[in-house]
Amino acid sequence: MSLPYKNYNTWSVSVRWFHWINVLTVLALIFVGLIMMYKKELGITGIEAKVGLKELHVIIAYIFATNLIIRILFAFIGSASARFSAFIPTKGYMQSLHSYHASLKAGKPQQFIGHNPLGKLAVTALFSLLIILMLSGLIRAGTDIYYPPFGSLVSSYVAEQDVNPDSLRPYQKEGINKDKLAALNAFKSPFGKIHKYSAYLLMLLIILHVTAVVRAEIKEGDRLISSMFSGKKILIEKPQDDGKNSPS
Ligand code: HEM
């Protein structure tokens, strides 16, 4: 007797590991980032605490950035569910979005082995923001507290000629060339703004993403949440992306 449902392989091991390490590190970065922003209100004062929080944020950020860089590599060399083509909207996207939207309105949601068309949009936006946060954060780490990968370049630039750049501490005033410090501040300021507003946007997108996933889990019955642990989806309907560039 054939069963009314079929088991499909969806997210590869690399995608699942990336996803959960990303969730943990992003939540930790948001948590420490918010403490940094509201430290006065929280009664945290003094330069040591300020620098300590930034250092903690940056150390977690290195795990986040390494995970993201590995994920980007897998988007080029990984299995079908890891590739850019699994989520970046390409030709025929608008048509699939309309058709998915119509199926939702009719109360018979189309099922997918990989991302549904709205999910593709969300994942593309999330990835773009994560990359912007990584790049602006790495620049801030160098220009704000002399941390790698650009920290030694920055300290060598601002140090007075007779001062060893490696001896410079974050926010130290002595031994620093004033004009170069002013130029550095002008350079780093927009990256701070980009970093902060991208973090706000990311928080908003995370709320939308989690709401959409929970809604899909309840209404579309494709076990979306458990599939990010098991790598498998159990579908009743024939998936729209079966055999069409679908994950393996
Ligand atoms: C999802 C990833 C990230 C989120 C959500 C995030 C969030 C934040 C937030 C909310 C702040 C406080 C902004 C402010 O006080 O104006 C901040 C500051 C900072 N972040 Fe991140 N961050 C992320 C990734 C990174 C990465 C990858 C690095 C690089 C190592 C980094 C380095 C920094 C540094 C150095 C600061 C302090 C400098 C500043 O005030 O701009 N962040 N981050």
PDB file of C-alpha atoms and ligand atoms in Angstrom:
ATOM      1  CA  MET A   1       0.000   0.000   0.000  1.00  0.00           C
ATOM      2  CA  SER A   2       1.481   3.388  -0.948  1.00  0.00           C
ATOM      3  CA  LEU A   3       1.576   5.995   1.830  1.00  0.00           C
ATOM      4  CA  PRO A   4      -0.208   9.378   1.364  1.00  0.00           C
ATOM      5  CA  TYR A   5       3.080  11.209   1.938  1.00  0.00           C
ATOM      6  CA  LYS A   6       6.667  11.087   0.703  1.00  0.00           C
ATOM      7  CA  ASN A   7       9.948  11.733   2.453  1.00  0.00           C
ATOM      8  CA  TYR A   8      12.330  14.142   0.633  1.00  0.00           C
ATOM      9  CA  ASN A   9      15.945  15.069   1.343  1.00  0.00           C
ATOM     10  CA  THR A  10      16.136  18.830   1.636  1.00  0.00           C
ATOM     11  CA  TRP A  11      18.838  20.909   3.438  1.00  0.00           C
ATOM     12  CA  SER A  12      22.353  19.433   3.310  1.00  0.00           C
ATOM     13  CA  VAL A  13      24.456  18.962   6.453  1.00  0.00           C
ATOM     14  CA  SER A  14      26.511  22.084   5.651  1.00  0.00           C
ATOM     15  CA  VAL A  15      23.360  24.230   5.352  1.00  0.00           C
ATOM     16  CA  ARG A  16      21.978  22.924   8.645  1.00  0.00           C
ATOM     17  CA  TRP A  17      25.222  23.472  10.585  1.00  0.00           C
ATOM     18  CA  PHE A  18      25.540  26.977   9.135  1.00  0.00           C
ATOM     19  CA  HIS A  19      21.945  27.798  10.035  1.00  0.00           C
ATOM     20  CA  TRP A  20      22.141  26.889  13.721  1.00  0.00           C
ATOM     21  CA  ILE A  21      25.639  28.339  14.316  1.00  0.00           C
ATOM     22  CA  ASN A  22      24.381  31.498  12.605  1.00  0.00           C
ATOM     23  CA  VAL A  23      21.273  31.641  14.826  1.00  0.00           C
ATOM     24  CA  LEU A  24      23.347  31.313  18.015  1.00  0.00           C
ATOM     25  CA  THR A  25      26.063  33.795  17.045  1.00  0.00           C
ATOM     26  CA  VAL A  26      23.627  36.381  15.630  1.00  0.00           C
ATOM     27  CA  LEU A  27      21.492  36.254  18.799  1.00  0.00           C
ATOM     28  CA  ALA A  28      24.640  36.650  20.936  1.00  0.00           C
ATOM     29  CA  LEU A  29      25.847  39.560  18.754  1.00  0.00           C
ATOM     30  CA  ILE A  30      22.472  41.312  18.993  1.00  0.00           C
ATOM     31  CA  PHE A  31      22.447  40.761  22.769  1.00  0.00           C
ATOM     32  CA  VAL A  32      25.953  42.211  23.311  1.00  0.00           C
ATOM     33  CA  GLY A  33      25.299  44.926  20.677  1.00  0.00           C
ATOM     34  CA  LEU A  34      22.176  46.093  22.548  1.00  0.00           C
ATOM     35  CA  ILE A  35      24.107  46.162  25.849  1.00  0.00           C
ATOM     36  CA  MET A  36      26.739  48.303  24.094  1.00  0.00           C
ATOM     37  CA  MET A  37      24.040  50.702  22.909  1.00  0.00           C
ATOM     38  CA  TYR A  38      22.242  50.956  26.252  1.00  0.00           C
ATOM     39  CA  LYS A  39      25.222  50.633  28.592  1.00  0.00           C
ATOM     40  CA  LYS A  40      24.607  54.015  30.258  1.00  0.00           C
ATOM     41  CA  GLU A  41      20.997  53.101  31.018  1.00  0.00           C
ATOM     42  CA  LEU A  42      22.250  49.753  32.377  1.00  0.00           C
ATOM     43  CA  GLY A  43      24.698  51.548  34.674  1.00  0.00           C
ATOM     44  CA  ILE A  44      27.788  50.268  32.815  1.00  0.00           C
ATOM     45  CA  THR A  45      30.435  53.020  32.826  1.00  0.00           C
ATOM     46  CA  GLY A  46      34.162  53.450  32.247  1.00  0.00           C
ATOM     47  CA  ILE A  47      36.419  52.954  29.274  1.00  0.00           C
ATOM     48  CA  GLU A  48      37.441  49.421  30.297  1.00  0.00           C
ATOM     49  CA  ALA A  49      33.853  48.164  30.320  1.00  0.00           C
ATOM     50  CA  LYS A  50      33.172  49.935  27.005  1.00  0.00           C
ATOM     51  CA  VAL A  51      36.200  48.363  25.314  1.00  0.00           C
ATOM     52  CA  GLY A  52      35.558  44.987  27.024  1.00  0.00           C
ATOM     53  CA  LEU A  53      32.039  44.818  25.552  1.00  0.00           C
ATOM     54  CA  LYS A  54      33.367  45.669  22.086  1.00  0.00           C
ATOM     55  CA  GLU A  55      36.059  42.992  22.393  1.00  0.00           C
ATOM     56  CA  LEU A  56      33.482  40.392  23.454  1.00  0.00           C
ATOM     57  CA  HIS A  57      31.252  41.396  20.525  1.00  0.00           C
ATOM     58  CA  VAL A  58      34.167  41.120  18.095  1.00  0.00           C
ATOM     59  CA  ILE A  59      35.305  37.702  19.388  1.00  0.00           C
ATOM     60  CA  ILE A  60      31.779  36.276  18.895  1.00  0.00           C
ATOM     61  CA  ALA A  61      31.740  38.068  15.528  1.00  0.00           C
ATOM     62  CA  TYR A  62      34.800  36.133  14.332  1.00  0.00           C
ATOM     63  CA  ILE A  63      32.883  32.843  14.806  1.00  0.00           C
ATOM     64  CA  PHE A  64      29.891  34.405  13.014  1.00  0.00           C
ATOM     65  CA  ALA A  65      32.089  35.665  10.133  1.00  0.00           C
ATOM     66  CA  THR A  66      33.984  32.377   9.731  1.00  0.00           C
ATOM     67  CA  ASN A  67      30.686  30.480   9.570  1.00  0.00           C
ATOM     68  CA  LEU A  68      29.312  32.940   7.005  1.00  0.00           C
ATOM     69  CA  ILE A  69      32.444  32.788   4.822  1.00  0.00           C
ATOM     70  CA  ILE A  70      32.320  28.951   4.828  1.00  0.00           C
ATOM     71  CA  ARG A  71      28.622  29.159   3.887  1.00  0.00           C
ATOM     72  CA  ILE A  72      29.412  31.493   0.976  1.00  0.00           C
ATOM     73  CA  LEU A  73      32.066  29.002  -0.228  1.00  0.00           C
ATOM     74  CA  PHE A  74      29.462  26.224  -0.117  1.00  0.00           C
ATOM     75  CA  ALA A  75      27.139  28.425  -2.202  1.00  0.00           C
ATOM     76  CA  PHE A  76      29.719  27.968  -4.989  1.00  0.00           C
ATOM     77  CA  ILE A  77      30.895  24.402  -4.433  1.00  0.00           C
ATOM     78  CA  GLY A  78      28.225  22.744  -2.240  1.00  0.00           C
ATOM     79  CA  SER A  79      25.222  20.525  -2.980  1.00  0.00           C
ATOM     80  CA  ALA A  80      22.036  21.850  -4.641  1.00  0.00           C
ATOM     81  CA  SER A  81      20.404  23.080  -1.401  1.00  0.00           C
ATOM     82  CA  ALA A  82      23.539  25.100  -0.528  1.00  0.00           C
ATOM     83  CA  ARG A  83      23.944  26.828  -3.913  1.00  0.00           C
ATOM     84  CA  PHE A  84      22.958  30.427  -4.627  1.00  0.00           C
ATOM     85  CA  SER A  85      20.517  29.033  -7.198  1.00  0.00           C
ATOM     86  CA  ALA A  86      18.549  27.447  -4.310  1.00  0.00           C
ATOM     87  CA  PHE A  87      17.436  30.861  -3.066  1.00  0.00           C
ATOM     88  CA  ILE A  88      18.424  33.840  -5.263  1.00  0.00           C
ATOM     89  CA  PRO A  89      15.357  34.747  -7.387  1.00  0.00           C
ATOM     90  CA  THR A  90      16.083  34.230 -11.110  1.00  0.00           C
ATOM     91  CA  LYS A  91      14.005  34.131 -14.298  1.00  0.00           C
ATOM     92  CA  GLY A  92      10.501  32.781 -13.844  1.00  0.00           C
ATOM     93  CA  TYR A  93      10.543  33.954 -10.216  1.00  0.00           C
ATOM     94  CA  MET A  94       7.637  36.410 -10.472  1.00  0.00           C
ATOM     95  CA  GLN A  95       5.482  33.741 -12.070  1.00  0.00           C
ATOM     96  CA  SER A  96       6.248  31.256  -9.273  1.00  0.00           C
ATOM     97  CA  LEU A  97       5.520  33.970  -6.685  1.00  0.00           C
ATOM     98  CA  HIS A  98       2.100  34.704  -8.233  1.00  0.00           C
ATOM     99  CA  SER A  99       1.256  31.041  -8.460  1.00  0.00           C
ATOM    100  CA  TYR A 100       2.315  30.429  -4.824  1.00  0.00           C
ATOM    101  CA  HIS A 101       0.338  33.482  -3.689  1.00  0.00           C
ATOM    102  CA  ALA A 102      -2.754  32.207  -5.538  1.00  0.00           C
ATOM    103  CA  SER A 103      -2.391  28.774  -3.901  1.00  0.00           C
ATOM    104  CA  LEU A 104      -2.243  30.421  -0.456  1.00  0.00           C
ATOM    105  CA  LYS A 105      -5.382  32.448  -1.205  1.00  0.00           C
ATOM    106  CA  ALA A 106      -7.180  29.318  -2.371  1.00  0.00           C
ATOM    107  CA  GLY A 107      -6.264  27.630   0.938  1.00  0.00           C
ATOM    108  CA  LYS A 108      -4.270  24.887  -0.831  1.00  0.00           C
ATOM    109  CA  PRO A 109      -0.658  25.997  -0.391  1.00  0.00           C
ATOM    110  CA  GLN A 110       1.842  24.646  -2.936  1.00  0.00           C
ATOM    111  CA  GLN A 111       4.565  22.545  -1.336  1.00  0.00           C
ATOM    112  CA  PHE A 112       8.313  22.768  -2.032  1.00  0.00           C
ATOM    113  CA  ILE A 113      11.317  20.562  -1.238  1.00  0.00           C
ATOM    114  CA  GLY A 114      13.456  23.692  -0.959  1.00  0.00           C
ATOM    115  CA  HIS A 115      12.358  27.281  -0.255  1.00  0.00           C
ATOM    116  CA  ASN A 116       8.942  28.542  -1.278  1.00  0.00           C
ATOM    117  CA  PRO A 117       9.106  31.756  -3.400  1.00  0.00           C
ATOM    118  CA  LEU A 118       8.612  34.029  -0.370  1.00  0.00           C
ATOM    119  CA  GLY A 119      11.277  32.095   1.529  1.00  0.00           C
ATOM    120  CA  LYS A 120      13.737  32.729  -1.323  1.00  0.00           C
ATOM    121  CA  LEU A 121      13.181  36.457  -0.991  1.00  0.00           C
ATOM    122  CA  ALA A 122      13.641  36.333   2.786  1.00  0.00           C
ATOM    123  CA  VAL A 123      16.837  34.277   2.579  1.00  0.00           C
ATOM    124  CA  THR A 124      18.314  36.592  -0.090  1.00  0.00           C
ATOM    125  CA  ALA A 125      17.564  39.650   2.080  1.00  0.00           C
ATOM    126  CA  LEU A 126      18.949  37.943   5.211  1.00  0.00           C
ATOM    127  CA  PHE A 127      22.162  36.910   3.437  1.00  0.00           C
ATOM    128  CA  SER A 128      22.700  40.410   2.028  1.00  0.00           C
ATOM    129  CA  LEU A 129      22.291  41.955   5.474  1.00  0.00           C
ATOM    130  CA  LEU A 130      24.608  39.414   7.130  1.00  0.00           C
ATOM    131  CA  ILE A 131      27.308  40.175   4.548  1.00  0.00           C
ATOM    132  CA  ILE A 132      26.887  43.956   5.058  1.00  0.00           C
ATOM    133  CA  LEU A 133      27.103  43.458   8.847  1.00  0.00           C
ATOM    134  CA  MET A 134      30.205  41.303   8.490  1.00  0.00           C
ATOM    135  CA  LEU A 135      32.046  43.785   6.248  1.00  0.00           C
ATOM    136  CA  SER A 136      31.068  46.937   8.171  1.00  0.00           C
ATOM    137  CA  GLY A 137      31.790  45.133  11.477  1.00  0.00           C
ATOM    138  CA  LEU A 138      35.263  44.023  10.383  1.00  0.00           C
ATOM    139  CA  ILE A 139      36.054  47.605   9.331  1.00  0.00           C
ATOM    140  CA  ARG A 140      34.777  48.928  12.694  1.00  0.00           C
ATOM    141  CA  ALA A 141      36.800  46.296  14.577  1.00  0.00           C
ATOM    142  CA  GLY A 142      39.965  47.624  12.926  1.00  0.00           C
ATOM    143  CA  THR A 143      39.187  51.336  13.063  1.00  0.00           C
ATOM    144  CA  ASP A 144      37.566  51.377  16.515  1.00  0.00           C
ATOM    145  CA  ILE A 145      39.631  48.975  18.632  1.00  0.00           C
ATOM    146  CA  TYR A 146      42.588  47.975  16.380  1.00  0.00           C
ATOM    147  CA  TYR A 147      41.389  44.371  16.032  1.00  0.00           C
ATOM    148  CA  PRO A 148      42.169  42.105  13.059  1.00  0.00           C
ATOM    149  CA  PRO A 149      42.044  41.896  10.112  1.00  0.00           C
ATOM    150  CA  PHE A 150      42.628  45.657   9.599  1.00  0.00           C
ATOM    151  CA  GLY A 151      43.711  46.684  13.119  1.00  0.00           C
ATOM    152  CA  SER A 152      47.480  46.751  12.620  1.00  0.00           C
ATOM    153  CA  LEU A 153      47.098  48.677   9.372  1.00  0.00           C
ATOM    154  CA  VAL A 154      45.017  51.286  11.240  1.00  0.00           C
ATOM    155  CA  SER A 155      47.326  51.539  14.276  1.00  0.00           C
ATOM    156  CA  SER A 156      50.379  51.915  11.994  1.00  0.00           C
ATOM    157  CA  TYR A 157      48.558  54.744  10.204  1.00  0.00           C
ATOM    158  CA  VAL A 158      47.560  56.771  13.300  1.00  0.00           C
ATOM    159  CA  ALA A 159      50.668  56.192  15.480  1.00  0.00           C
ATOM    160  CA  GLU A 160      53.171  59.054  15.810  1.00  0.00           C
ATOM    161  CA  GLN A 161      56.485  58.280  14.141  1.00  0.00           C
ATOM    162  CA  ASP A 162      58.363  57.470  17.380  1.00  0.00           C
ATOM    163  CA  VAL A 163      55.551  55.270  18.771  1.00  0.00           C
ATOM    164  CA  ASN A 164      55.274  51.496  18.357  1.00  0.00           C
ATOM    165  CA  PRO A 165      51.817  50.962  16.728  1.00  0.00           C
ATOM    166  CA  ASP A 166      51.375  47.645  18.570  1.00  0.00           C
ATOM    167  CA  SER A 167      51.513  49.490  21.906  1.00  0.00           C
ATOM    168  CA  LEU A 168      48.414  51.586  21.084  1.00  0.00           C
ATOM    169  CA  ARG A 169      45.294  50.791  23.123  1.00  0.00           C
ATOM    170  CA  PRO A 170      41.719  51.589  21.989  1.00  0.00           C
ATOM    171  CA  TYR A 171      40.765  55.250  22.657  1.00  0.00           C
ATOM    172  CA  GLN A 172      44.338  56.133  23.722  1.00  0.00           C
ATOM    173  CA  LYS A 173      45.056  59.819  22.963  1.00  0.00           C
ATOM    174  CA  GLU A 174      48.828  59.965  23.540  1.00  0.00           C
ATOM    175  CA  GLY A 175      51.158  58.913  20.742  1.00  0.00           C
ATOM    176  CA  ILE A 176      48.473  59.435  18.107  1.00  0.00           C
ATOM    177  CA  ASN A 177      48.745  61.856  15.199  1.00  0.00           C
ATOM    178  CA  LYS A 178      45.773  64.238  15.600  1.00  0.00           C
ATOM    179  CA  ASP A 179      45.205  64.906  11.891  1.00  0.00           C
ATOM    180  CA  LYS A 180      45.324  61.235  11.038  1.00  0.00           C
ATOM    181  CA  LEU A 181      42.944  60.455  13.917  1.00  0.00           C
ATOM    182  CA  ALA A 182      40.480  63.039  12.553  1.00  0.00           C
ATOM    183  CA  ALA A 183      40.756  61.443   9.087  1.00  0.00           C
ATOM    184  CA  LEU A 184      40.241  57.994  10.621  1.00  0.00           C
ATOM    185  CA  ASN A 185      37.149  59.175  12.521  1.00  0.00           C
ATOM    186  CA  ALA A 186      35.675  60.635   9.335  1.00  0.00           C
ATOM    187  CA  PHE A 187      36.356  57.357   7.513  1.00  0.00           C
ATOM    188  CA  LYS A 188      34.926  55.037  10.169  1.00  0.00           C
ATOM    189  CA  SER A 189      31.779  57.011  11.012  1.00  0.00           C
ATOM    190  CA  PRO A 190      29.605  55.909   8.012  1.00  0.00           C
ATOM    191  CA  PHE A 191      30.522  52.263   8.644  1.00  0.00           C
ATOM    192  CA  GLY A 192      29.251  52.637  12.240  1.00  0.00           C
ATOM    193  CA  LYS A 193      25.930  53.980  10.920  1.00  0.00           C
ATOM    194  CA  ILE A 194      25.653  51.245   8.273  1.00  0.00           C
ATOM    195  CA  HIS A 195      26.429  48.625  10.947  1.00  0.00           C
ATOM    196  CA  LYS A 196      23.850  49.959  13.397  1.00  0.00           C
ATOM    197  CA  TYR A 197      20.983  50.394  10.917  1.00  0.00           C
ATOM    198  CA  SER A 198      21.705  46.997   9.312  1.00  0.00           C
ATOM    199  CA  ALA A 199      21.460  45.458  12.797  1.00  0.00           C
ATOM    200  CA  TYR A 200      18.020  47.114  13.287  1.00  0.00           C
ATOM    201  CA  LEU A 201      16.882  45.859   9.884  1.00  0.00           C
ATOM    202  CA  LEU A 202      18.180  42.387  10.651  1.00  0.00           C
ATOM    203  CA  MET A 203      16.194  42.284  13.917  1.00  0.00           C
ATOM    204  CA  LEU A 204      13.051  43.191  11.962  1.00  0.00           C
ATOM    205  CA  LEU A 205      13.745  40.552   9.298  1.00  0.00           C
ATOM    206  CA  ILE A 206      14.413  37.892  11.954  1.00  0.00           C
ATOM    207  CA  ILE A 207      10.975  38.576  13.469  1.00  0.00           C
ATOM    208  CA  LEU A 208       9.350  38.319   9.996  1.00  0.00           C
ATOM    209  CA  HIS A 209      11.357  35.169   9.137  1.00  0.00           C
ATOM    210  CA  VAL A 210      10.436  33.361  12.372  1.00  0.00           C
ATOM    211  CA  THR A 211       6.762  34.394  12.043  1.00  0.00           C
ATOM    212  CA  ALA A 212       6.648  33.159   8.423  1.00  0.00           C
ATOM    213  CA  VAL A 213       8.331  29.850   9.266  1.00  0.00           C
ATOM    214  CA  VAL A 214       5.956  29.165  12.172  1.00  0.00           C
ATOM    215  CA  ARG A 215       2.973  30.102   9.958  1.00  0.00           C
ATOM    216  CA  ALA A 216       4.192  27.754   7.189  1.00  0.00           C
ATOM    217  CA  GLU A 217       4.766  24.968   9.713  1.00  0.00           C
ATOM    218  CA  ILE A 218       1.197  25.268  11.011  1.00  0.00           C
ATOM    219  CA  LYS A 219      -0.693  26.046   7.768  1.00  0.00           C
ATOM    220  CA  GLU A 220       1.327  24.307   5.060  1.00  0.00           C
ATOM    221  CA  GLY A 221       2.179  21.152   6.941  1.00  0.00           C
ATOM    222  CA  ASP A 222       5.613  20.653   5.367  1.00  0.00           C
ATOM    223  CA  ARG A 223       7.568  20.201   8.660  1.00  0.00           C
ATOM    224  CA  LEU A 224       9.738  23.206   7.828  1.00  0.00           C
ATOM    225  CA  ILE A 225      11.155  23.623  11.343  1.00  0.00           C
ATOM    226  CA  SER A 226      12.088  19.988  11.925  1.00  0.00           C
ATOM    227  CA  SER A 227      13.589  19.828   8.404  1.00  0.00           C
ATOM    228  CA  MET A 228      16.282  22.293   9.512  1.00  0.00           C
ATOM    229  CA  PHE A 229      17.333  19.656  12.089  1.00  0.00           C
ATOM    230  CA  SER A 230      16.741  16.418  10.169  1.00  0.00           C
ATOM    231  CA  GLY A 231      17.376  17.572   6.596  1.00  0.00           C
ATOM    232  CA  LYS A 232      14.127  15.865   5.556  1.00  0.00           C
ATOM    233  CA  LYS A 233      10.671  17.113   4.599  1.00  0.00           C
ATOM    234  CA  ILE A 234       7.565  14.934   4.621  1.00  0.00           C
ATOM    235  CA  LEU A 235       5.195  16.211   1.912  1.00  0.00           C
ATOM    236  CA  ILE A 236       1.674  15.133   1.001  1.00  0.00           C
ATOM    237  CA  GLU A 237       1.325  17.154  -2.216  1.00  0.00           C
ATOM    238  CA  LYS A 238       3.675  16.751  -5.182  1.00  0.00           C
ATOM    239  CA  PRO A 239       6.353  19.422  -4.596  1.00  0.00           C
ATOM    240  CA  GLN A 240       6.569  22.236  -7.173  1.00  0.00           C
ATOM    241  CA  ASP A 241      10.370  21.961  -7.333  1.00  0.00           C
ATOM    242  CA  ASP A 242      10.585  18.165  -7.618  1.00  0.00           C
ATOM    243  CA  GLY A 243      13.318  17.461 -10.170  1.00  0.00           C
ATOM    244  CA  LYS A 244      13.639  21.159 -10.994  1.00  0.00           C
ATOM    245  CA  ASN A 245      16.971  22.209  -9.502  1.00  0.00           C
ATOM    246  CA  SER A 246      15.607  20.910  -6.207  1.00  0.00           C
ATOM    247  CA  PRO A 247      17.890  20.162  -3.264  1.00  0.00           C
ATOM    248  CA  SER A 248      19.405  16.718  -2.984  1.00  0.00           C
TER     249      SER A 248
HETATM  250  C1  HEM B   1      24.684  39.691  12.713  1.00  0.00           C
HETATM  251  C2  HEM B   1      25.801  40.265  12.982  1.00  0.00           C
HETATM  252  C3  HEM B   1      25.962  41.484  13.840  1.00  0.00           C
HETATM  253  C4  HEM B   1      25.045  42.213  14.546  1.00  0.00           C
HETATM  254  C5  HEM B   1      23.555  41.970  14.664  1.00  0.00           C
HETATM  255  C6  HEM B   1      25.764  43.299  15.178  1.00  0.00           C
HETATM  256  C7  HEM B   1      25.197  44.253  15.988  1.00  0.00           C
HETATM  257  C8  HEM B   1      25.857  45.332  16.531  1.00  0.00           C
HETATM  258  C9  HEM B   1      25.270  46.383  17.294  1.00  0.00           C
HETATM  259  C10 HEM B   1      23.771  46.488  17.646  1.00  0.00           C
HETATM  260  C11 HEM B   1      26.254  47.257  17.664  1.00  0.00           C
HETATM  261  C12 HEM B   1      26.112  48.541  18.487  1.00  0.00           C
HETATM  262  C13 HEM B   1      26.094  49.703  17.545  1.00  0.00           C
HETATM  263  C14 HEM B   1      26.306  51.035  18.241  1.00  0.00           C
HETATM  264  O1  HEM B   1      26.629  51.077  19.423  1.00  0.00           O
HETATM  265  O2  HEM B   1      26.165  52.053  17.534  1.00  0.00           O
HETATM  266  C15 HEM B   1      27.487  46.751  17.125  1.00  0.00           C
HETATM  267  C16 HEM B   1      28.726  47.349  17.270  1.00  0.00           C
HETATM  268  C17 HEM B   1      29.905  46.802  16.828  1.00  0.00           C
HETATM  269  N1  HEM B   1      30.046  45.678  16.046  1.00  0.00           N
HETATM  270 FE1  HEM B   1      28.593  44.450  15.453  1.00  0.00          FE
HETATM  271  N2  HEM B   1      27.086  43.209  14.859  1.00  0.00           N
HETATM  272  C18 HEM B   1      27.247  42.111  14.040  1.00  0.00           C
HETATM  273  C19 HEM B   1      28.393  41.658  13.473  1.00  0.00           C
HETATM  274  C20 HEM B   1      29.645  42.192  13.682  1.00  0.00           C
HETATM  275  C21 HEM B   1      30.864  41.703  13.077  1.00  0.00           C
HETATM  276  C22 HEM B   1      30.995  40.529  12.103  1.00  0.00           C
HETATM  277  C23 HEM B   1      31.870  42.465  13.547  1.00  0.00           C
HETATM  278  C24 HEM B   1      33.324  42.311  13.183  1.00  0.00           C
HETATM  279  C25 HEM B   1      34.233  41.831  13.892  1.00  0.00           C
HETATM  280  C26 HEM B   1      31.284  43.476  14.424  1.00  0.00           C
HETATM  281  C27 HEM B   1      31.974  44.463  15.082  1.00  0.00           C
HETATM  282  C28 HEM B   1      31.401  45.488  15.816  1.00  0.00           C
HETATM  283  C29 HEM B   1      32.159  46.545  16.480  1.00  0.00           C
HETATM  284  C30 HEM B   1      33.674  46.719  16.476  1.00  0.00           C
HETATM  285  C31 HEM B   1      31.219  47.358  17.097  1.00  0.00           C
HETATM  286  C32 HEM B   1      31.523  48.576  17.981  1.00  0.00           C
HETATM  287  C33 HEM B   1      31.804  49.745  17.167  1.00  0.00           C
HETATM  288  C34 HEM B   1      30.605  50.550  16.914  1.00  0.00           C
HETATM  289  O3  HEM B   1      30.058  51.123  17.854  1.00  0.00           O
HETATM  290  O4  HEM B   1      30.192  50.605  15.743  1.00  0.00           O
HETATM  291  N3  HEM B   1      29.928  43.270  14.479  1.00  0.00           N
HETATM  292  N4  HEM B   1      27.222  45.583  16.429  1.00  0.00           N
END
